[in-house]
Short mmCIF file of C-alpha atoms in Angstrom, two decimals:
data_model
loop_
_atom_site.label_atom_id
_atom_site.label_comp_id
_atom_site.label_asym_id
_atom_site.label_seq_id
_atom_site.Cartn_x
_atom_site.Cartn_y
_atom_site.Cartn_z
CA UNK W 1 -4.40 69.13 -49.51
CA UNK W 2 -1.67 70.47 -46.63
CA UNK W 3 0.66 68.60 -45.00
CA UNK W 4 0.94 68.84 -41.30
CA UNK W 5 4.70 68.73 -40.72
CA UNK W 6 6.34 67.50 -36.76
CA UNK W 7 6.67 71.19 -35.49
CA UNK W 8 10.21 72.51 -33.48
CA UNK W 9 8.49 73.81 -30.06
CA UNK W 10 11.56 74.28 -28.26
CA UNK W 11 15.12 75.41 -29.05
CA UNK W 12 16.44 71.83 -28.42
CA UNK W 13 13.69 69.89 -29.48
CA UNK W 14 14.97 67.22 -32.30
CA UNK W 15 12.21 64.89 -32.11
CA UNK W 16 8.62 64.80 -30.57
CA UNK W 17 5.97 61.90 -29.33
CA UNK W 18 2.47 62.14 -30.30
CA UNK W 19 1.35 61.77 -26.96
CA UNK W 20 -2.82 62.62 -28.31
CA UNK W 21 -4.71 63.64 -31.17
CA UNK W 22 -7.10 66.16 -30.42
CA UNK W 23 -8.86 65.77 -33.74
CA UNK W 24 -9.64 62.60 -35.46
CA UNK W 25 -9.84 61.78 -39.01
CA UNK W 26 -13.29 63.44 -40.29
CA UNK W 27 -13.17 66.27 -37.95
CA UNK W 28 -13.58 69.77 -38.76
CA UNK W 29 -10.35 71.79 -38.22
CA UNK W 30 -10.37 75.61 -37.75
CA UNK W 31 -7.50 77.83 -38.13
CA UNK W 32 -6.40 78.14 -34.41
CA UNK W 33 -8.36 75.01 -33.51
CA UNK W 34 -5.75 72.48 -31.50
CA UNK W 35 -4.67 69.63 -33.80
CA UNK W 36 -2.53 67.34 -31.48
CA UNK W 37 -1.09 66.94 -28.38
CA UNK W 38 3.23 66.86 -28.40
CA UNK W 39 5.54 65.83 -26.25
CA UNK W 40 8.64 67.67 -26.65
CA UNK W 41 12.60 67.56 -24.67
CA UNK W 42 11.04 69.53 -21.93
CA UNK W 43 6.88 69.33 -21.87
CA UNK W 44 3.37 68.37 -23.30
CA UNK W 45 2.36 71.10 -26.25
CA UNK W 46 -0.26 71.88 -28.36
CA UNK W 47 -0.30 72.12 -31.90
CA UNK W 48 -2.62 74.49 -33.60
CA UNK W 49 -3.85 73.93 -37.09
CA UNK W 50 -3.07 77.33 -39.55
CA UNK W 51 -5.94 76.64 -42.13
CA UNK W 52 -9.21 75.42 -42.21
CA UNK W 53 -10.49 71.85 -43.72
CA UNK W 54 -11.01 68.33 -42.38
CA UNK W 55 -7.97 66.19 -40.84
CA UNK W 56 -8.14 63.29 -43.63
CA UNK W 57 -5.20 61.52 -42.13
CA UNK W 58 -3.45 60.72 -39.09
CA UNK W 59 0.44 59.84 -40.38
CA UNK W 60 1.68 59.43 -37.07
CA UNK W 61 0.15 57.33 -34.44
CA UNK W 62 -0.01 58.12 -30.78
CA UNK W 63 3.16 57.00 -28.87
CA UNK W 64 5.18 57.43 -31.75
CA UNK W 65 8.55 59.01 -32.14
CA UNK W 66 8.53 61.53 -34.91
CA UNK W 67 11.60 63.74 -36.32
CA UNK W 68 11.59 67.39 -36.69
CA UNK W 69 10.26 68.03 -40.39
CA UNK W 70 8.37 64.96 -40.92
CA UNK W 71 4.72 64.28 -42.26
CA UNK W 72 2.61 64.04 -39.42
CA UNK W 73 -1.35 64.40 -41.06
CA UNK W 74 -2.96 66.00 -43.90
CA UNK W 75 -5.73 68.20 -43.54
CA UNK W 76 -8.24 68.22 -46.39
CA UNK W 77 -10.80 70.39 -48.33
CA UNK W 78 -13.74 67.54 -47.42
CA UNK W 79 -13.59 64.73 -44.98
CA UNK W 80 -13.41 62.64 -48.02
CA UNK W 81 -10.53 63.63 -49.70
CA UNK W 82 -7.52 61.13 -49.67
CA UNK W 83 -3.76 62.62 -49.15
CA UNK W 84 -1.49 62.02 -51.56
CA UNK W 85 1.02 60.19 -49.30
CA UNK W 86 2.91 58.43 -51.64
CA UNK W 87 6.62 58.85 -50.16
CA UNK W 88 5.46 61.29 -47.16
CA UNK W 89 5.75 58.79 -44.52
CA UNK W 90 9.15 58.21 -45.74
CA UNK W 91 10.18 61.98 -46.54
CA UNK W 92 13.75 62.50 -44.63
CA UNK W 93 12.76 65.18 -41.92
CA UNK W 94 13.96 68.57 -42.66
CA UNK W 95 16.61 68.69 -40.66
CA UNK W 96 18.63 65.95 -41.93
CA UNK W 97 18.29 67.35 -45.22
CA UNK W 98 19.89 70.31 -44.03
CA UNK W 99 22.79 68.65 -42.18
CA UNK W 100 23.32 66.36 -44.98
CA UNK W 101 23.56 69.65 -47.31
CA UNK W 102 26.08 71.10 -44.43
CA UNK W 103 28.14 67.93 -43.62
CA UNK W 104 30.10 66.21 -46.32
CA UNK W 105 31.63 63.15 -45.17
CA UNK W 106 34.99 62.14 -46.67
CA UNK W 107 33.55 58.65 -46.83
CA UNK W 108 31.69 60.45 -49.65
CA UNK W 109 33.78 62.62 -51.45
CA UNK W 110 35.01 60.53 -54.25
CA UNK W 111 36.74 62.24 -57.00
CA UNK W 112 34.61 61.82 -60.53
CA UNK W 113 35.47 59.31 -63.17
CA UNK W 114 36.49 60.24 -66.31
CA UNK W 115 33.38 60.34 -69.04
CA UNK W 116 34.54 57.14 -70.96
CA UNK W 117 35.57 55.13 -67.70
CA UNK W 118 32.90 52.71 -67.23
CA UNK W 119 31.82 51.95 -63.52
CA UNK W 120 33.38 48.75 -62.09
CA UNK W 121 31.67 45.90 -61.43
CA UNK W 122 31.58 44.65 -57.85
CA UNK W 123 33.60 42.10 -57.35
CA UNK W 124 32.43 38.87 -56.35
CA UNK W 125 30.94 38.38 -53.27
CA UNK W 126 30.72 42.07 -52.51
CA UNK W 127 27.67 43.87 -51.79
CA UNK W 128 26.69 45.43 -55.17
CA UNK W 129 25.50 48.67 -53.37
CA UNK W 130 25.96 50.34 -50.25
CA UNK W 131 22.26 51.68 -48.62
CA UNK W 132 21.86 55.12 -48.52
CA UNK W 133 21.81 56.86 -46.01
CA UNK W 134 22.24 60.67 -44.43
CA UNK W 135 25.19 61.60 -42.36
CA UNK W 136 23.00 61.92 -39.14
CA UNK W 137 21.63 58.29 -39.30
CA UNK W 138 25.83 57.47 -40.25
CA UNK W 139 26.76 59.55 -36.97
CA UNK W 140 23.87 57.94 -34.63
CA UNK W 141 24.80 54.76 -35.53
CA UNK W 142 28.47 54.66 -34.90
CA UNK W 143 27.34 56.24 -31.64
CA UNK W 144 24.85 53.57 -30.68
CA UNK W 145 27.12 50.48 -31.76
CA UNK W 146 24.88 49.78 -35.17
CA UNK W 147 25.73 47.90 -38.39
CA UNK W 148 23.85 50.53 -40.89
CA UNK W 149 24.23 47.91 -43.43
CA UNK W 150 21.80 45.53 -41.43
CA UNK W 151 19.21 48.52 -40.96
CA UNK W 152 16.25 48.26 -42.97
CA UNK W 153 15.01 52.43 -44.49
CA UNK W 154 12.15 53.90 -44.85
CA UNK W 155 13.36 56.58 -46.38
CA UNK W 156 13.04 57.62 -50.17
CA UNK W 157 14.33 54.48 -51.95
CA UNK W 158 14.65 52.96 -49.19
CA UNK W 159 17.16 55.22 -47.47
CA UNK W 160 18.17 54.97 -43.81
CA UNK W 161 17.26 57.88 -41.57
CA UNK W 162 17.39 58.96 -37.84
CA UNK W 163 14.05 57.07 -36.92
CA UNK W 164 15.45 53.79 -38.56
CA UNK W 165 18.37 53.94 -35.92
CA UNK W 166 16.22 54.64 -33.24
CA UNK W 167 14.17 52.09 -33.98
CA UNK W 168 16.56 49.82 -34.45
CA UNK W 169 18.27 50.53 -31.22
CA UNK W 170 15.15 49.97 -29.45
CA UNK W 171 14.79 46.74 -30.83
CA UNK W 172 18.13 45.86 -30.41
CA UNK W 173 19.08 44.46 -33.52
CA UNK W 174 21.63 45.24 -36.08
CA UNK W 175 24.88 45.12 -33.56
CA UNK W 176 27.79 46.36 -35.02
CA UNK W 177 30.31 43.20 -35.76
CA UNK W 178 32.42 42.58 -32.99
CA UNK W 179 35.78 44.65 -32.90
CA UNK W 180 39.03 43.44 -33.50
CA UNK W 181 40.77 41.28 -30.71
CA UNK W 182 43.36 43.96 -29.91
CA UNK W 183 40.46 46.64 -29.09
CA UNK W 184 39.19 47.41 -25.85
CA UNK W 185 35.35 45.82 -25.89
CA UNK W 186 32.85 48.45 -24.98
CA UNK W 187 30.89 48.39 -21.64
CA UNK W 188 27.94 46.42 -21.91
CA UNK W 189 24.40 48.59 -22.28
CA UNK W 190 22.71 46.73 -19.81
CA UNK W 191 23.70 46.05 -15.96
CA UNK W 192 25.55 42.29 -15.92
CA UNK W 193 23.62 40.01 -14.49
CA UNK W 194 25.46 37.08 -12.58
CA UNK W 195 22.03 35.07 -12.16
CA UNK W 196 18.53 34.76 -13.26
CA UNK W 197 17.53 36.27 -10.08
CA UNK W 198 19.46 39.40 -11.21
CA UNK W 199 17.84 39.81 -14.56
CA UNK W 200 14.48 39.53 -13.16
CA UNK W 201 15.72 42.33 -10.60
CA UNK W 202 16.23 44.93 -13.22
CA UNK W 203 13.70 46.80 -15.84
CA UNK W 204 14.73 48.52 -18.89
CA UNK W 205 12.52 51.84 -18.64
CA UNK W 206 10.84 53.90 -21.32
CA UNK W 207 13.01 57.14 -21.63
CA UNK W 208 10.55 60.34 -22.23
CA UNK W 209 12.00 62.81 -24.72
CA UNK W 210 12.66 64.89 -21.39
CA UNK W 211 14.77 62.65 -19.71
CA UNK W 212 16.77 62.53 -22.92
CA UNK W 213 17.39 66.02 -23.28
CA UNK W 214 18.00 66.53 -19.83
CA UNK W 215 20.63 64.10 -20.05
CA UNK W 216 22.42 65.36 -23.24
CA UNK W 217 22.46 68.99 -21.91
CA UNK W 218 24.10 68.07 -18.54
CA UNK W 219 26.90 66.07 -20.26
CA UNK W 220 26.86 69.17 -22.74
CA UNK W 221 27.16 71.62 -19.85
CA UNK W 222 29.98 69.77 -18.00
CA UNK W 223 32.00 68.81 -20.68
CA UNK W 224 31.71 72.38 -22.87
CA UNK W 225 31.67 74.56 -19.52
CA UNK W 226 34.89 74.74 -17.30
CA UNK W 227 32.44 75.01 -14.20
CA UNK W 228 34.26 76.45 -10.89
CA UNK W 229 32.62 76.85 -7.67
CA UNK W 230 31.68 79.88 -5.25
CA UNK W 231 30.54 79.18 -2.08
CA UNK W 232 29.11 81.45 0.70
CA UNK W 233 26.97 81.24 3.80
CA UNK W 234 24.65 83.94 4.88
CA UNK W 235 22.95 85.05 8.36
CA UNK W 236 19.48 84.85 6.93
CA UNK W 237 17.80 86.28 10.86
CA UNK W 238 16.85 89.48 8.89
CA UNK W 239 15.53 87.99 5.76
CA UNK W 240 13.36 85.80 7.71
CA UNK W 241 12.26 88.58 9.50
CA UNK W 242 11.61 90.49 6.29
CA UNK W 243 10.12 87.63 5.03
CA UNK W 244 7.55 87.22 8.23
CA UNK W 245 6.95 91.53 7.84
CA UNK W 246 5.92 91.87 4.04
CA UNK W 247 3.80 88.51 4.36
CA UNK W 248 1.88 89.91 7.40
CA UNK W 249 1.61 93.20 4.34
CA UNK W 250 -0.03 91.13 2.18
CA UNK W 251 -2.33 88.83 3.87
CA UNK W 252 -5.25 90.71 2.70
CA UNK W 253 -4.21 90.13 -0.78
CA UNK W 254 -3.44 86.23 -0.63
CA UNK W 255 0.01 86.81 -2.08
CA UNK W 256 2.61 85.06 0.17
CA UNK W 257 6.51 85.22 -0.68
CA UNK W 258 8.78 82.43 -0.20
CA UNK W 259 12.58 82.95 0.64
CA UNK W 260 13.17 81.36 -3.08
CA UNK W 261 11.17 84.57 -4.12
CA UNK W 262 13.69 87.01 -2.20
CA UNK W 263 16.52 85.09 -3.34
CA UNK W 264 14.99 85.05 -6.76
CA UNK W 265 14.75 89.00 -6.58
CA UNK W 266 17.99 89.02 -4.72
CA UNK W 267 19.98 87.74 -7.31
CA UNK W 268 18.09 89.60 -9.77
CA UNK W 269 18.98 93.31 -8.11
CA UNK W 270 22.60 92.14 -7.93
CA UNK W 271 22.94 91.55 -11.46
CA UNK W 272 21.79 94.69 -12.35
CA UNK W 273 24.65 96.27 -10.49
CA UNK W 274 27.09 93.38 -11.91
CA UNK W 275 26.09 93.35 -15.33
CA UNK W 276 29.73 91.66 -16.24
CA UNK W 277 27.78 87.99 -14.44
CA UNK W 278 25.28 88.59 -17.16
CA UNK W 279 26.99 86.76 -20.42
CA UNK W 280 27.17 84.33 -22.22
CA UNK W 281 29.77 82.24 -24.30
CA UNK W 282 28.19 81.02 -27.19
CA UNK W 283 30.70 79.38 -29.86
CA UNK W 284 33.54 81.69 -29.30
CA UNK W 285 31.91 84.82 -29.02
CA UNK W 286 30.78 86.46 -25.90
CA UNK W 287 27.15 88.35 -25.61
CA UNK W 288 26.34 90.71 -23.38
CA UNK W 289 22.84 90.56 -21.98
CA UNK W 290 20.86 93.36 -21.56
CA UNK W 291 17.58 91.96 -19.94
CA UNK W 292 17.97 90.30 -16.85
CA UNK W 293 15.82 86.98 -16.91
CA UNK W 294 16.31 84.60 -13.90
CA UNK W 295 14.74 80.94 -14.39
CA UNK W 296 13.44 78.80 -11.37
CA UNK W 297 14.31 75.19 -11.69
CA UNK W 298 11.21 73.29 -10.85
CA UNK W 299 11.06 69.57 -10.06
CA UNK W 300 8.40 67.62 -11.35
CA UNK W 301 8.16 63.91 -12.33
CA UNK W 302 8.83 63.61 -15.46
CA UNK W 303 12.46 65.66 -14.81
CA UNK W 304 13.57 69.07 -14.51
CA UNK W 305 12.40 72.32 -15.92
CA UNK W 306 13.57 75.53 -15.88
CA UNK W 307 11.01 78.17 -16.74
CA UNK W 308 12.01 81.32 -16.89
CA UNK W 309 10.95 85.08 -14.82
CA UNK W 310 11.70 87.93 -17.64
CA UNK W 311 12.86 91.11 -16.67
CA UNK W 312 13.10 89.91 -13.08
CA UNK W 313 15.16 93.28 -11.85
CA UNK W 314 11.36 94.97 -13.01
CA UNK W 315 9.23 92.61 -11.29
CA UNK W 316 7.86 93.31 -8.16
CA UNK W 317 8.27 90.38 -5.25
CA UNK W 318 3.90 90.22 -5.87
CA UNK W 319 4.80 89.53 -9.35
CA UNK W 320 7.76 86.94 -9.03
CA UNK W 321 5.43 85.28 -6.39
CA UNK W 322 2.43 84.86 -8.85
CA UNK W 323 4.25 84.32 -11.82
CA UNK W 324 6.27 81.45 -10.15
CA UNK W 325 3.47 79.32 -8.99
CA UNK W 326 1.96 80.00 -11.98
CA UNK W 327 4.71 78.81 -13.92
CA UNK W 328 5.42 75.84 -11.82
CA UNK W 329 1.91 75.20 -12.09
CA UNK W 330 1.96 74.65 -15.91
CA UNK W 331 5.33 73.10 -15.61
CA UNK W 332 3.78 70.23 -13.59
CA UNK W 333 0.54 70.18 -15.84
CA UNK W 334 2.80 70.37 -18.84
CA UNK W 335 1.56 73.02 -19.75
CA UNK W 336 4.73 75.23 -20.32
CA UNK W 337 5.05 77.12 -23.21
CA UNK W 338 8.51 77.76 -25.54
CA UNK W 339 8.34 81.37 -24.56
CA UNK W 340 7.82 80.06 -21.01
CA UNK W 341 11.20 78.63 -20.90
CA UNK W 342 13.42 80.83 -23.21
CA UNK W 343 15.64 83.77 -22.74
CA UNK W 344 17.30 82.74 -19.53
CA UNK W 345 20.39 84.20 -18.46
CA UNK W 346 20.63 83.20 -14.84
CA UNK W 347 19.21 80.23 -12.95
CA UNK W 348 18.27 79.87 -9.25
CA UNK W 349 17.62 76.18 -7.95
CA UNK W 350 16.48 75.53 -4.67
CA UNK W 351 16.90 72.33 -2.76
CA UNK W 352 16.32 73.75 0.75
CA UNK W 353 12.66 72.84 1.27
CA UNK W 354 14.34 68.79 1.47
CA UNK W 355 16.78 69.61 3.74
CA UNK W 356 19.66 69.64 1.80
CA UNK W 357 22.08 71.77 3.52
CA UNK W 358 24.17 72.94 0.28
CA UNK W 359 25.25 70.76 -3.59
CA UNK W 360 26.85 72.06 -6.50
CA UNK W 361 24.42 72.60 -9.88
CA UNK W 362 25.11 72.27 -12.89
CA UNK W 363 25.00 75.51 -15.42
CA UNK W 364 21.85 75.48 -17.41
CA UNK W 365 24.03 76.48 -20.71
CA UNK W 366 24.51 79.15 -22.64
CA UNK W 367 23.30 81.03 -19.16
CA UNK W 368 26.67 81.95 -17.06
CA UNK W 369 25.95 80.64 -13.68
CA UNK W 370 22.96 79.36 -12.00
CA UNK W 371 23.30 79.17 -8.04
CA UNK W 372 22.36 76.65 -5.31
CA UNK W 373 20.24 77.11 -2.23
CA UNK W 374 20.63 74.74 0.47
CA UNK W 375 18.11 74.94 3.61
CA UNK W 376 17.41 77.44 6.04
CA UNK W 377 19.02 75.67 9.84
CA UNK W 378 19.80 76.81 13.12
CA UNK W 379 23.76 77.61 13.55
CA UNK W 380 25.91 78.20 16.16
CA UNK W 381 28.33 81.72 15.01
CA UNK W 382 29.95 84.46 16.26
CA UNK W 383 27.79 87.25 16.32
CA UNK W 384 28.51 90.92 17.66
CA UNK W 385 31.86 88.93 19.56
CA UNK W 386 29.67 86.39 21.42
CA UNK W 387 28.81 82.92 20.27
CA UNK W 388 25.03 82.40 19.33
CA UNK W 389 22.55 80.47 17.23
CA UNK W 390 20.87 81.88 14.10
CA UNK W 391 20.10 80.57 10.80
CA UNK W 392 22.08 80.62 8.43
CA UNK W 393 21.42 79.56 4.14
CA UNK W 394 24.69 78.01 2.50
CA UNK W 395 24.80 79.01 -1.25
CA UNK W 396 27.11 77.87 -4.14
CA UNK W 397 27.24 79.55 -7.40
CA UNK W 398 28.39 77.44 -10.24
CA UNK W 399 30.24 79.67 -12.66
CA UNK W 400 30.91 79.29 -16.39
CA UNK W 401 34.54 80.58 -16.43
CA UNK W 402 34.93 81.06 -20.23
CA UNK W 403 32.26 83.73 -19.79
CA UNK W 404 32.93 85.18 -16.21
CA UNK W 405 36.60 85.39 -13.85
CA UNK W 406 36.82 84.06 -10.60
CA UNK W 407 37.18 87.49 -8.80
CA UNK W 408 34.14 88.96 -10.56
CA UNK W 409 32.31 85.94 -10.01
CA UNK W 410 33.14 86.51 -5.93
CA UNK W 411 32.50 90.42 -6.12
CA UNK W 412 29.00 89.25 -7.30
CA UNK W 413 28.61 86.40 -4.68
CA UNK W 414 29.56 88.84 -1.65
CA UNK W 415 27.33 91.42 -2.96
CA UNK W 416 24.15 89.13 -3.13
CA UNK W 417 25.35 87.53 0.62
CA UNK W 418 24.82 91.16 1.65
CA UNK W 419 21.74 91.85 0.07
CA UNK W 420 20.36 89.28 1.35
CA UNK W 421 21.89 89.91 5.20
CA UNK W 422 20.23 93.21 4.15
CA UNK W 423 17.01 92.78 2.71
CA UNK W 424 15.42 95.86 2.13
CA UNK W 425 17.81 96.49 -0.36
CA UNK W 426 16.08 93.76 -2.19
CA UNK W 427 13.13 95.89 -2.91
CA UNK W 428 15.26 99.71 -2.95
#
């Protein structure tokens, strides 16, 4: 009998959603054979079985939040065979077990009695025994405004672990007591409603494990990264000419750049020749990258991913053209793959094709800088000493600056304006 454990699929993933099981109980599993469907902090995955047998239980239900490390089937010799489960369900996940290991609250750290000192009795009227619990669960609850002592476990005997909180906070119960008169109450979770009218106004809304993430890595990101801003508009009259020239190239093929594919490339080439914009700082120490790998933020509905183009300085425009669309393709089928969105070390987000003339983005951390494309528009300029209209593409580059300086962070920006002004030396 094997135990099918909730699987990490991404590098931030700390929880999944069985969003479908592919097999029921009774099936035949092959090695290879797709077990269940996932959803993860950034898509929908599949989970491959590694062994053959029969899936004997289903653990996990669909639509239910499951940590990292915790039972989520069995798979069987025979379709018959029953899963020794005792416990499983409430295993703590893996991970807690090895933050709990790591993180040694003082709360805990109680200095040991002497051999013939015998423990003292509770006094009267207090609790006889405090519920166990693991540091996370501790953590999320002060976070969330939980009484832990009011939480129910489900943990070995009966501890209280990270999916008791969350459940819990779902359900709303177990509010911390109220704080002391002299402290400052906290804001209220929900919008205040002055009226009935106003209640029946507003939702709560189911938060996907996307939404989440995205939200805890762009507090992450501003708070941890002293962003600072870069900004630069280009005469893009010879890239759209380029643009109109290698298109009319490859009609016979059906490959058809976009000017996010030049930029893409653009940015890529400049790199190369500023390889001080390609680091990272990653708790106190600085990396140096030494493959170039731009991602392409993509918008879909359930929030934003970035996957990422490796080796982009490599890549031909044909290839960054196919292997976008391809990529945006699975993003919006979620589809996307871990590999698919790994390994970045520069980001490129586009906002022109909704008319947004220029915005600030935030850094997609650890990468260094990510920059911001506004829309292609008509200007009036000086050009050659006479005014004139031509279109011109604003761009900002958002710059970690405990990885990269302000003036190499401009040397970089005013060497991509010119590629791009330039754009055969996109492809030279």
């Amino acid at each position: 009998m094997s135990e099918i454990y909730m699987p990490r699929l991404s590098d931030t993933m700390e929880e999944g959603v069985i969003s479908s099981w592919v097999k029921k109980v009774g099936d035949k599993v092959a090695s290879g054979d797709v077990l269940v469907e996932i959803e993860t902090d950034k898509a929908v995955m599949e989970y491959e079985a590694y062994e053959d047998g029969y899936l004997v239980k289903q653990a996990a239900s669909e639509g239910e939040t499951v940590p990292i490390g915790a039972v989520i089937g069995f798979i069987g010799d025979s379709p018959d065979a029953v899963p020794d489960d005792s416990g499983s369900g409430s295993a703590a996940p893996a991970e807690e077990k090895a933050e709990e290991k790591a993180e040694q609250p003082a709360e805990e750290e109680k200095p040991a009695a002497a051999p013939s000192a015998p423990a003292a009795a509770p006094a009267e009227g207090e609790q006889a025994a405090r519920p166990r619990t693991s540091p996370l669960a501790r953590r999320l609850a002060k976070e969330y405004g939980l009484d832990i002592e009011k939480i129910q476990g489900s943990g070995p005997k009966g501890r209280v672990v990270r999916a008791d909180i969350e459940a819990a906070r779902e359900q709303g119960t177990a509010a911390a007591p109220a704080a002391a008169p002299a402290a400052q109450a906290p804001a209220a979770a929900a919008p205040a409603a002055s009226s009935a009218d106003d209640l029946r106004a507003s939702e709560e809304l189911k938060v996907t494990q996307m939404r989440k993430t995205i939200a805890r890595r762009m507090v992450e990101s501003k708070q941890e990264a002293p962003h600072f801003y870069l900004r630069r508009t280009i005469d893009a009259e010879e890239l759209k000419a380029f643009r109109a020239q290698i298109n009319a190239q490859l009609a016979e093929t059906g490959v058809k750049i976009s000017f996010n594919d030049l930029i893409v490339k653009a940015a890529a080439t400049t790199l190369k020749a500023h390889p001080e914009v390609n680091r990272s700082w990653v708790d106190g120490k600085l990396f140096q990258h030494h493959r170039i790998n731009v991602g392409v933020a993509v918008a879909i509905d359930e929030g934003l991913v970035v996957p990422v183009l490796h080796d982009t300085d490599k890549a031909t425009l044909s290839d960054i053209s196919s292997s976008t669309r391809e990529l945006a393709g699975k993003a919006r089928d979620g589809k996307l793959k871990p590999q698919d969105m790994s390994g970045g070390t520069f980001s490129v987000s586009n906002l022109g094709m909704f008319g947004i003339d220029s915005f600030s983005a935030v850094i997609n951390s650890p990468e260094p800088a990510i920059l911001a494309v506004g829309a292609m528009k008509p200007t009036a300029v000086v050009h050659d000493g006479e005014l004139a209209v031509r279109n011109t593409i604003a761009l900002e580059l958002s710059v970690d600056h405990r990885a990269v300086d302000g003036a190499v962070g401009a040397a970089f920006l005013k060497d991509l304006a010119e590629v791009l002004e330039n754009p055969m030396r996109i492809i030279l």
